[in-house]
């Protein structure tokens, strides 16, 4: 038996992890694990999770982990960073926590340019509770609370990175990646974390994910929905890069 | 004292349906019953647990720590039900699905047991989907205070909407119940050792000249992303199953070009591709 293929920073005792088969968030976390390995920061990292599917990763990594109320990971991270400026604070949140209940924290943190890294998983629904409408749900997409598809009266899909880019300082790193593009996402993670390590400022990443269970899709349909449908509405790429990182 | 029953299996094996059927049948026989489902936060792939109590008096609290009957559907649930086993608990298990390695963990705790080859019998005589009802037959044999007719009625009630679409489901389930009951009544502990199946050896490593491709059955959830991402269609689902009971991919190593796309896309870290220099 050869050695397993898991990232070194993953906690091997808790694997297989709790995510559903084909989950994009698990994939995003695997690539984050590789980024942590390559940067060699596991010893100095504080990992914060939100409520929602991101909570399922509380024992994912072999690093110190904190957890808080729905949407409050950003102020928690800011507080930790203020108390211990040497720590690398990384937060994982969902689209519900970041763009709905915790939106004001995210906005104010960007305005203050706090030196923390936020990774937001966008799977276009509230996955843990059974697939309800989220701020990021696409127009015409069916969820359990919009059985006929999202209509314009329920709001347009929320473009977080674009909005944050408008109010952010020059030293902010803002990007949008997709869980299925390994190399691009790995590079973005490394930039987002090193922006914090170098003490420049706020780093924000949105990761487009897949939710086969709540989308009711098979592997092919999940890939198509995230790589084609979602990427059409949420363009991929780096939105704001500090000069030092270019 | 109420009869306390705990049932455990993979989510989707029908653990909750069985518990519901027993609870309803008990109430129809003028008994008190309580049924409490218990599963983790995961939507897919967790162990599904059901707490069940049957009594001739009102039941004060639906949960309990030790059970009189422990029913186990799959290998992974064995360590979950370990804590419920007490002296003289009856351990009902599927000896065609649970492997010896898992049973070894509880061998010292179990004194009374009943083995029913539910998966095997289901596959051979009915369909593998009625394995839970075959195990229900085993439980029924030890619930003499409930009228057998009521079990049949509550099965028909539980699956009413499915029977409407597919009438043959009725006979399959009722046949499975009787088959399970028959095995349980004939079961002789002295002639049957406390053992399950020996899991088949699964091939994990595939290799050609410089490329070695490895899969990890203990991590593979069978999502199929690797099969679609493979640029040369070298992957397909095999007959071997991973730990969730879903088929795992296998590689046609002659077609493999060693691009590592499958390794990169796997959310579970269940594939490893190495290029040897």
Coordinates of C-alpha atoms in Angstrom, one line a residue:
Chain A
X1 CA 0.0 0.0 0.0
X2 CA 1.5 3.3 -1.1
X3 CA 1.2 6.4 1.0
X4 CA -2.2 8.1 0.7
X5 CA -2.9 11.1 -1.6
X6 CA -4.3 13.4 1.1
X7 CA -2.8 16.8 1.8
X8 CA -0.3 16.7 4.6
X9 CA -2.2 19.4 6.6
X10 CA -5.4 17.3 6.6
X11 CA -6.2 15.4 9.8
X12 CA -6.0 11.8 8.6
X13 CA -7.9 10.4 11.6
X14 CA -11.1 12.1 10.6
X15 CA -11.0 10.9 7.0
X16 CA -13.1 10.1 5.1
X17 CA -14.5 13.5 5.7
X18 CA -18.2 14.4 6.2
X19 CA -18.9 16.0 2.9
X20 CA -21.3 14.4 0.4
X21 CA -20.0 12.5 -2.7
X22 CA -18.9 14.9 -5.4
X23 CA -19.0 18.0 -3.1
X24 CA -17.2 21.0 -4.5
X25 CA -16.4 22.4 -1.1
X26 CA -14.4 19.2 -0.1
X27 CA -12.5 19.7 -3.4
X28 CA -11.8 23.4 -2.6
X29 CA -10.6 22.3 0.9
X30 CA -8.3 19.7 -0.6
X31 CA -6.7 22.3 -2.8
X32 CA -6.5 24.7 0.3
X33 CA -4.7 21.8 2.1
X34 CA -2.2 21.7 -0.7
X35 CA -1.7 25.5 -0.6
X36 CA -1.1 25.3 3.2
X37 CA 1.4 22.5 2.6
X38 CA 3.3 24.4 -0.1
X39 CA 3.4 27.6 2.0
X40 CA 4.3 25.5 5.2
X41 CA 2.2 27.6 7.5
X42 CA 0.2 24.9 9.3
X43 CA 2.0 25.6 12.6
X44 CA 1.0 29.2 12.6
X45 CA -2.5 29.0 11.2
X46 CA -5.8 29.7 12.8
X47 CA -8.8 28.2 10.9
X48 CA -12.2 29.6 11.5
X49 CA -15.5 28.0 10.3
X50 CA -19.0 29.4 10.0
X51 CA -22.4 27.7 10.4
X52 CA -23.5 25.7 7.4
X53 CA -21.7 23.1 5.3
X54 CA -18.4 24.9 6.1
X55 CA -18.9 23.6 9.7
X56 CA -18.4 20.1 8.5
X57 CA -14.7 21.0 8.0
X58 CA -14.1 21.7 11.7
X59 CA -11.9 18.7 12.0
X60 CA -10.6 18.7 8.5
X61 CA -7.2 20.2 9.1
X62 CA -4.5 19.5 11.6
X63 CA -4.5 23.1 12.7
X64 CA -6.1 25.1 15.5
X65 CA -9.7 25.7 14.7
X66 CA -12.3 28.1 16.0
X67 CA -16.0 28.2 15.3
X68 CA -18.7 30.8 15.9
X69 CA -22.3 31.9 15.2
X70 CA -23.8 32.1 11.8
X71 CA -22.1 34.9 9.8
X72 CA -19.8 36.0 12.6
X73 CA -16.5 34.5 11.5
X74 CA -15.2 37.7 10.0
X75 CA -15.3 39.7 13.3
X76 CA -14.0 36.6 15.1
X77 CA -11.0 36.5 12.8
X78 CA -10.4 40.3 13.2
X79 CA -10.5 39.9 16.9
X80 CA -8.0 37.1 16.9
X81 CA -5.7 38.9 14.6
X82 CA -5.7 42.0 16.8
X83 CA -4.9 39.9 19.8
X84 CA -2.2 37.9 18.1
X85 CA -0.9 39.7 15.1
X86 CA 1.7 37.0 14.4
X87 CA -1.0 34.4 13.6
X88 CA -2.2 33.7 10.1
X89 CA -6.0 33.8 10.3
X90 CA -8.0 32.0 7.6
X91 CA -11.7 31.8 7.6
X92 CA -14.1 29.6 5.6
X93 CA -17.6 30.8 5.2
X94 CA -20.5 30.0 3.0
X95 CA -22.5 32.3 0.7
X96 CA -25.3 32.5 3.4
X97 CA -22.9 33.4 6.1
X98 CA -20.9 35.9 4.0
X99 CA -23.4 37.5 1.8
X100 CA -26.6 37.3 3.8
X101 CA -26.5 37.3 7.6
X102 CA -22.8 38.3 7.9
X103 CA -22.7 40.8 5.0
X104 CA -22.2 43.9 7.2
X105 CA -19.2 42.3 8.9
X106 CA -17.6 41.5 5.6
X107 CA -18.2 45.1 4.3
X108 CA -16.8 46.8 7.4
X109 CA -13.8 44.5 7.5
X110 CA -12.9 45.3 3.9
X111 CA -13.4 49.0 4.6
X112 CA -10.9 48.8 7.5
X113 CA -8.6 46.6 5.4
X114 CA -8.0 44.1 8.2
X115 CA -5.2 41.8 7.4
X116 CA -7.2 38.5 7.3
X117 CA -8.0 36.0 4.6
X118 CA -11.6 35.0 3.9
X119 CA -12.6 32.1 1.7
X120 CA -16.2 32.1 0.7
X121 CA -17.7 29.0 -0.9
X122 CA -20.5 29.8 -3.4
X123 CA -22.7 26.8 -4.2
X124 CA -25.8 28.9 -5.1
X125 CA -28.0 27.6 -2.2
X126 CA -28.2 26.9 1.5
X127 CA -26.9 23.3 1.3
X128 CA -26.9 22.0 4.9
X129 CA -30.5 22.9 5.5
X130 CA -31.8 21.3 2.3
X131 CA -31.2 23.6 -0.6
X132 CA -33.1 26.9 0.0
X133 CA -32.7 30.2 -1.8
X134 CA -29.4 31.9 -1.1
X135 CA -28.2 35.4 -2.2
X136 CA -26.1 33.7 -4.9
X137 CA -28.9 31.5 -6.4
X138 CA -29.0 32.1 -10.2
X139 CA -32.1 33.5 -11.9
X140 CA -34.5 30.7 -12.9
X141 CA -32.6 28.2 -10.7
X142 CA -34.9 26.0 -8.7
X143 CA -34.5 25.6 -5.0
X144 CA -36.8 24.2 -2.3
X145 CA -38.0 27.8 -1.5
X146 CA -38.2 28.8 -5.2
X147 CA -39.8 25.8 -6.8
X148 CA -40.6 27.7 -10.0
X149 CA -37.1 29.2 -10.2
X150 CA -35.7 32.4 -8.8
X151 CA -37.5 35.4 -10.2
X152 CA -36.1 39.0 -10.4
X153 CA -38.5 40.1 -7.6
X154 CA -36.4 37.9 -5.2
X155 CA -33.3 39.8 -6.2
X156 CA -30.5 39.3 -8.6
X157 CA -27.5 37.0 -7.9
X158 CA -25.2 38.6 -5.5
X159 CA -21.7 39.5 -6.9
X160 CA -19.7 39.8 -3.7
X161 CA -16.1 40.2 -5.0
X162 CA -17.1 42.9 -7.5
X163 CA -18.9 44.8 -4.8
X164 CA -16.0 44.5 -2.3
X165 CA -13.5 45.6 -5.0
X166 CA -15.4 48.9 -5.2
X167 CA -14.8 49.8 -1.6
X168 CA -11.5 48.2 -0.9
X169 CA -8.1 49.7 -0.3
X170 CA -5.2 49.3 -2.8
X171 CA -3.6 46.5 -0.9
X172 CA -6.6 44.2 -1.0
X173 CA -6.5 40.9 -2.8
X174 CA -9.9 39.9 -4.3
X175 CA -10.4 36.9 -6.6
X176 CA -12.9 34.4 -7.8
X177 CA -11.9 30.8 -8.5
X178 CA -13.7 27.6 -9.2
X179 CA -13.2 24.3 -7.3
X180 CA -12.7 22.3 -10.5
X181 CA -9.7 24.3 -11.8
X182 CA -6.9 23.0 -9.6
X183 CA -3.9 25.1 -10.7
X184 CA -5.8 28.4 -10.9
X185 CA -7.3 27.9 -7.5
X186 CA -4.1 26.8 -5.9
X187 CA -2.3 30.0 -7.1
X188 CA -5.1 32.2 -5.9
X189 CA -5.0 30.6 -2.4
X190 CA -1.3 31.1 -2.2
X191 CA -1.6 34.8 -3.2
X192 CA -4.5 35.4 -0.8
X193 CA -2.6 33.8 2.1
X194 CA 0.7 35.5 1.3
X195 CA -1.0 38.9 1.1
X196 CA -1.8 38.4 4.8
X197 CA 1.6 37.0 5.7
X198 CA 3.2 40.1 4.2
X199 CA 0.9 42.2 6.3
X200 CA -0.6 44.1 3.4
X201 CA -4.3 43.8 4.0
X202 CA -7.5 42.1 3.4
X203 CA -7.7 39.1 1.1
X204 CA -11.0 37.7 -0.1
X205 CA -11.7 34.8 -2.3
X206 CA -15.0 33.4 -3.6
X207 CA -14.8 29.8 -4.8
X208 CA -17.5 28.5 -7.1
X209 CA -18.5 25.1 -5.8
X210 CA -20.8 22.2 -6.6
X211 CA -23.7 20.8 -4.7
X212 CA -24.9 17.6 -6.5
X213 CA -27.2 16.6 -3.6
X214 CA -29.3 19.7 -3.5
X215 CA -29.0 20.5 -7.2
X216 CA -30.2 17.0 -7.9
X217 CA -27.5 16.5 -10.5
X218 CA -25.2 13.7 -11.5
X219 CA -21.4 14.3 -11.9
X220 CA -21.6 15.5 -15.5
X221 CA -24.5 17.9 -14.8
X222 CA -22.8 19.3 -11.7
X223 CA -19.7 20.1 -13.6
X224 CA -21.7 21.7 -16.4
X225 CA -23.7 23.8 -14.0
X226 CA -20.7 25.1 -12.1
X227 CA -18.3 25.4 -14.9
X228 CA -20.7 26.8 -17.5
X229 CA -23.9 28.2 -16.0
X230 CA -22.4 29.7 -12.8
X231 CA -19.2 30.9 -14.4
X232 CA -21.3 32.8 -16.9
X233 CA -22.9 34.8 -14.1
X234 CA -19.9 34.9 -11.9
X235 CA -16.8 35.6 -14.1
X236 CA -13.7 33.8 -12.9
X237 CA -10.4 35.5 -12.3
X238 CA -8.5 37.9 -10.1
X239 CA -10.5 41.1 -9.6
X240 CA -8.1 43.1 -7.5
X241 CA -4.4 42.4 -7.0
X242 CA -2.0 44.5 -4.9
X243 CA 0.9 45.8 -6.9
X244 CA 3.5 43.7 -4.9
X245 CA 1.8 40.5 -6.0
X246 CA 1.6 41.1 -9.7
Chain B
X1 CA -40.3 -2.1 31.3
X2 CA -40.4 -1.1 27.7
X3 CA -38.6 -3.3 25.1
X4 CA -35.8 -1.1 23.8
X5 CA -34.6 -1.6 20.3
X6 CA -31.8 0.3 18.5
X7 CA -31.3 0.0 14.7
X8 CA -28.3 1.2 12.8
X9 CA -27.2 1.1 9.1
X10 CA -26.0 3.3 6.2
X11 CA -28.3 6.1 5.3
X12 CA -30.5 4.8 2.5
X13 CA -30.6 1.2 3.7
X14 CA -34.1 1.6 5.1
X15 CA -33.3 1.8 8.8
X16 CA -35.8 4.5 9.5
X17 CA -38.6 2.8 7.5
X18 CA -38.2 -0.4 9.5
X19 CA -38.3 1.5 12.8
X20 CA -41.4 3.3 11.6
X21 CA -43.1 0.1 10.6
X22 CA -42.5 -1.5 14.0
X23 CA -43.7 1.6 15.9
X24 CA -46.9 1.8 13.9
X25 CA -47.6 -2.0 14.1
X26 CA -47.1 -1.8 17.9
X27 CA -49.6 1.0 18.2
X28 CA -52.1 -0.9 16.1
X29 CA -51.8 -3.8 18.6
X30 CA -52.8 -1.5 21.4
X31 CA -49.2 -1.0 22.7
X32 CA -47.4 2.2 23.4
X33 CA -44.4 2.9 21.1
X34 CA -41.9 5.6 20.5
X35 CA -39.6 6.1 17.6
X36 CA -36.7 8.6 17.4
X37 CA -34.5 8.9 14.3
X38 CA -30.9 9.9 14.9
X39 CA -28.4 10.8 12.3
X40 CA -25.5 13.3 12.0
X41 CA -25.2 16.6 10.2
X42 CA -24.1 15.0 7.0
X43 CA -26.8 14.8 4.3
X44 CA -25.3 11.8 2.7
X45 CA -23.0 9.0 3.9
X46 CA -23.5 9.0 7.6
X47 CA -24.6 6.1 9.9
X48 CA -28.4 6.3 10.4
X49 CA -29.6 5.3 13.8
X50 CA -33.2 4.7 15.1
X51 CA -34.3 4.5 18.8
X52 CA -37.4 2.4 19.2
X53 CA -39.4 1.5 22.4
X54 CA -42.4 -0.7 22.8
X55 CA -44.3 -1.0 26.0
X56 CA -47.7 -1.7 27.5
X57 CA -47.4 1.5 29.6
X58 CA -46.8 5.0 28.4
X59 CA -43.1 5.7 27.5
X60 CA -41.6 8.6 29.4
X61 CA -38.5 9.4 27.3
X62 CA -37.7 8.3 23.7
X63 CA -33.9 8.0 24.1
X64 CA -32.0 5.4 26.0
X65 CA -28.4 4.2 26.7
X66 CA -28.7 0.4 26.6
X67 CA -30.9 -1.7 24.3
X68 CA -32.6 -5.1 24.6
X69 CA -32.4 -5.7 20.8
X70 CA -29.6 -4.3 18.7
X71 CA -30.0 -4.5 15.0
X72 CA -27.1 -3.8 12.7
X73 CA -27.3 -3.4 8.9
X74 CA -23.7 -2.7 7.9
X75 CA -20.1 -3.0 8.9
X76 CA -19.7 0.7 9.6
X77 CA -22.6 0.8 12.1
X78 CA -21.0 -1.9 14.3
X79 CA -18.8 0.5 16.2
X80 CA -21.8 2.9 16.6
X81 CA -24.0 0.3 18.2
X82 CA -21.3 -1.1 20.5
X83 CA -22.3 1.2 23.3
X84 CA -25.9 0.0 23.3
X85 CA -25.0 -3.7 23.9
X86 CA -25.6 -4.9 27.5
X87 CA -25.6 -8.3 29.1
X88 CA -28.3 -10.5 27.3
X89 CA -28.9 -8.0 24.5
X90 CA -30.0 -9.7 21.4
X91 CA -27.7 -8.7 18.5
X92 CA -29.4 -9.1 15.1
X93 CA -27.1 -8.6 12.2
X94 CA -26.7 -9.2 8.5
X95 CA -24.0 -11.9 8.2
X96 CA -23.9 -11.4 4.4
X97 CA -23.0 -7.7 4.6
X98 CA -21.0 -7.3 7.8
X99 CA -17.4 -8.3 7.7
X100 CA -15.5 -10.3 10.3
X101 CA -13.1 -7.5 11.1
X102 CA -16.0 -5.3 12.4
X103 CA -17.6 -8.1 14.3
X104 CA -14.3 -8.8 16.1
X105 CA -14.7 -5.5 17.9
X106 CA -17.8 -6.5 19.7
X107 CA -17.3 -10.3 20.0
X108 CA -16.6 -10.1 23.8
X109 CA -19.8 -8.1 24.5
X110 CA -22.3 -10.2 22.5
X111 CA -23.8 -13.2 24.2
X112 CA -27.1 -13.6 22.3
X113 CA -27.2 -13.2 18.5
X114 CA -29.2 -13.8 15.4
X115 CA -27.6 -13.9 12.0
X116 CA -29.8 -13.3 8.9
X117 CA -28.1 -13.2 5.5
X118 CA -30.4 -10.4 4.3
X119 CA -28.4 -8.9 1.5
X120 CA -27.6 -12.3 0.0
X121 CA -31.1 -13.6 0.3
X122 CA -32.5 -10.3 -1.1
X123 CA -30.2 -10.5 -4.1
X124 CA -31.0 -14.1 -4.8
X125 CA -34.8 -14.3 -4.1
X126 CA -36.1 -10.8 -4.2
X127 CA -34.2 -7.6 -4.8
X128 CA -31.3 -6.2 -2.7
X129 CA -33.6 -3.3 -1.7
X130 CA -35.8 -5.5 0.5
X131 CA -32.8 -6.5 2.7
X132 CA -34.1 -4.2 5.5
X133 CA -37.5 -6.0 5.5
X134 CA -35.8 -9.4 5.7
X135 CA -34.0 -8.1 8.8
X136 CA -37.4 -6.8 10.1
X137 CA -38.6 -10.4 9.9
X138 CA -35.8 -11.3 12.3
X139 CA -37.0 -8.6 14.7
X140 CA -40.6 -9.7 14.3
X141 CA -39.7 -13.1 15.6
X142 CA -38.7 -11.6 18.9
X143 CA -41.7 -9.3 19.3
X144 CA -44.4 -11.9 20.0
X145 CA -46.7 -9.4 21.7
X146 CA -47.4 -7.7 18.4
X147 CA -49.8 -9.3 16.0
X148 CA -48.0 -10.5 12.8
X149 CA -50.9 -9.2 10.7
X150 CA -50.3 -5.7 11.9
X151 CA -46.7 -5.8 10.6
X152 CA -48.0 -6.7 7.2
X153 CA -50.6 -3.8 7.4
X154 CA -48.0 -1.3 8.4
X155 CA -45.6 -2.3 5.6
X156 CA -48.4 -1.8 3.1
X157 CA -49.2 1.6 4.6
X158 CA -45.5 2.7 4.6
X159 CA -45.0 1.8 1.0
X160 CA -48.5 2.7 -0.2
X161 CA -47.3 5.3 -2.7
X162 CA -44.6 3.0 -4.1
X163 CA -47.0 0.1 -4.4
X164 CA -49.3 2.3 -6.4
X165 CA -46.6 2.9 -9.0
X166 CA -45.2 -0.6 -8.9
X167 CA -47.7 -3.3 -7.7
X168 CA -45.0 -6.0 -7.5
X169 CA -43.4 -4.2 -4.5
X170 CA -46.2 -5.5 -2.3
X171 CA -45.4 -9.2 -2.9
X172 CA -41.7 -8.5 -2.7
X173 CA -41.9 -6.9 0.7
X174 CA -44.4 -9.3 2.2
X175 CA -42.4 -12.3 0.9
X176 CA -39.2 -10.8 2.3
X177 CA -40.9 -10.4 5.8
X178 CA -41.9 -14.0 5.8
X179 CA -38.5 -15.2 4.6
X180 CA -36.8 -13.2 7.4
X181 CA -39.2 -14.6 10.0
X182 CA -38.6 -18.1 8.8
X183 CA -34.8 -17.9 9.1
X184 CA -35.2 -16.3 12.6
X185 CA -37.4 -19.1 13.8
X186 CA -35.2 -21.9 12.5
X187 CA -32.0 -20.1 13.7
X188 CA -29.9 -22.3 16.1
X189 CA -27.2 -20.4 17.9
X190 CA -25.2 -23.5 18.7
X191 CA -24.9 -24.4 15.0
X192 CA -24.0 -20.9 13.8
X193 CA -20.8 -19.2 14.7
X194 CA -20.7 -15.4 15.4
X195 CA -19.2 -14.5 12.1
X196 CA -19.8 -12.5 8.9
X197 CA -18.2 -12.2 5.5
X198 CA -14.6 -12.0 4.6
X199 CA -14.4 -8.9 2.4
X200 CA -13.1 -9.6 -1.1
X201 CA -9.6 -8.5 -1.9
X202 CA -9.9 -5.2 -3.9
X203 CA -7.3 -4.4 -6.4
X204 CA -5.9 -0.9 -5.5
X205 CA -2.8 -0.5 -7.6
X206 CA -2.6 -0.4 -11.4
X207 CA 0.7 0.3 -13.2
X208 CA 2.5 0.3 -16.5
X209 CA 6.1 1.3 -17.3
X210 CA 6.4 4.7 -15.6
X211 CA 2.8 5.4 -14.5
X212 CA 1.4 4.0 -11.3
X213 CA -2.3 4.6 -10.5
X214 CA -3.6 3.9 -7.0
X215 CA -7.1 4.1 -5.6
X216 CA -8.1 4.1 -1.9
X217 CA -11.4 2.2 -1.2
X218 CA -11.5 3.6 2.3
X219 CA -11.9 7.1 0.9
X220 CA -13.8 6.7 -2.4
X221 CA -17.4 8.0 -2.2
X222 CA -18.2 7.0 -5.8
X223 CA -19.1 10.5 -7.1
X224 CA -17.7 9.8 -10.6
X225 CA -16.1 13.2 -11.2
X226 CA -12.8 11.5 -12.2
X227 CA -14.5 9.5 -14.9
X228 CA -15.8 12.6 -16.6
X229 CA -12.6 14.7 -16.2
X230 CA -10.4 12.0 -17.8
X231 CA -9.4 13.3 -21.2
X232 CA -8.8 9.9 -22.7
X233 CA -11.7 8.0 -21.2
X234 CA -9.4 5.6 -19.4
X235 CA -11.7 5.4 -16.3
X236 CA -15.0 3.6 -15.8
X237 CA -17.1 2.4 -12.8
X238 CA -16.0 -1.1 -11.7
X239 CA -18.0 -3.8 -9.8
X240 CA -16.0 -3.2 -6.6
X241 CA -17.6 -0.9 -4.1
X242 CA -16.1 1.7 -1.9
X243 CA -16.9 2.3 1.8
X244 CA -20.3 3.9 1.1
X245 CA -21.5 1.0 -0.9
X246 CA -21.2 2.8 -4.2
X247 CA -19.1 1.6 -7.1
X248 CA -15.6 2.8 -7.4
X249 CA -13.8 3.8 -10.6
X250 CA -11.1 1.6 -12.2
X251 CA -8.5 2.6 -14.7
X252 CA -7.7 1.0 -18.1
X253 CA -4.0 1.5 -17.4
X254 CA -3.0 1.0 -21.1
X255 CA -5.0 4.1 -22.0
X256 CA -3.8 6.2 -19.1
X257 CA -1.5 9.1 -20.1
X258 CA -0.6 10.1 -16.5
X259 CA -2.1 13.6 -16.7
X260 CA -3.2 13.5 -13.0
X261 CA -6.6 15.1 -13.8
X262 CA -8.4 12.4 -11.8
X263 CA -6.2 12.9 -8.8
X264 CA -6.7 16.7 -8.9
X265 CA -10.5 16.5 -9.2
X266 CA -11.1 13.9 -6.5
X267 CA -12.7 15.7 -3.5
X268 CA -11.8 12.8 -1.2
X269 CA -8.2 12.3 -2.0
X270 CA -9.0 8.7 -3.1
X271 CA -6.8 8.6 -6.2
X272 CA -3.1 8.9 -6.5
X273 CA -1.1 9.0 -9.7
X274 CA 2.6 8.9 -9.7
X275 CA 5.1 9.2 -12.6
X276 CA 8.2 7.3 -11.8
X277 CA 11.4 8.7 -13.2

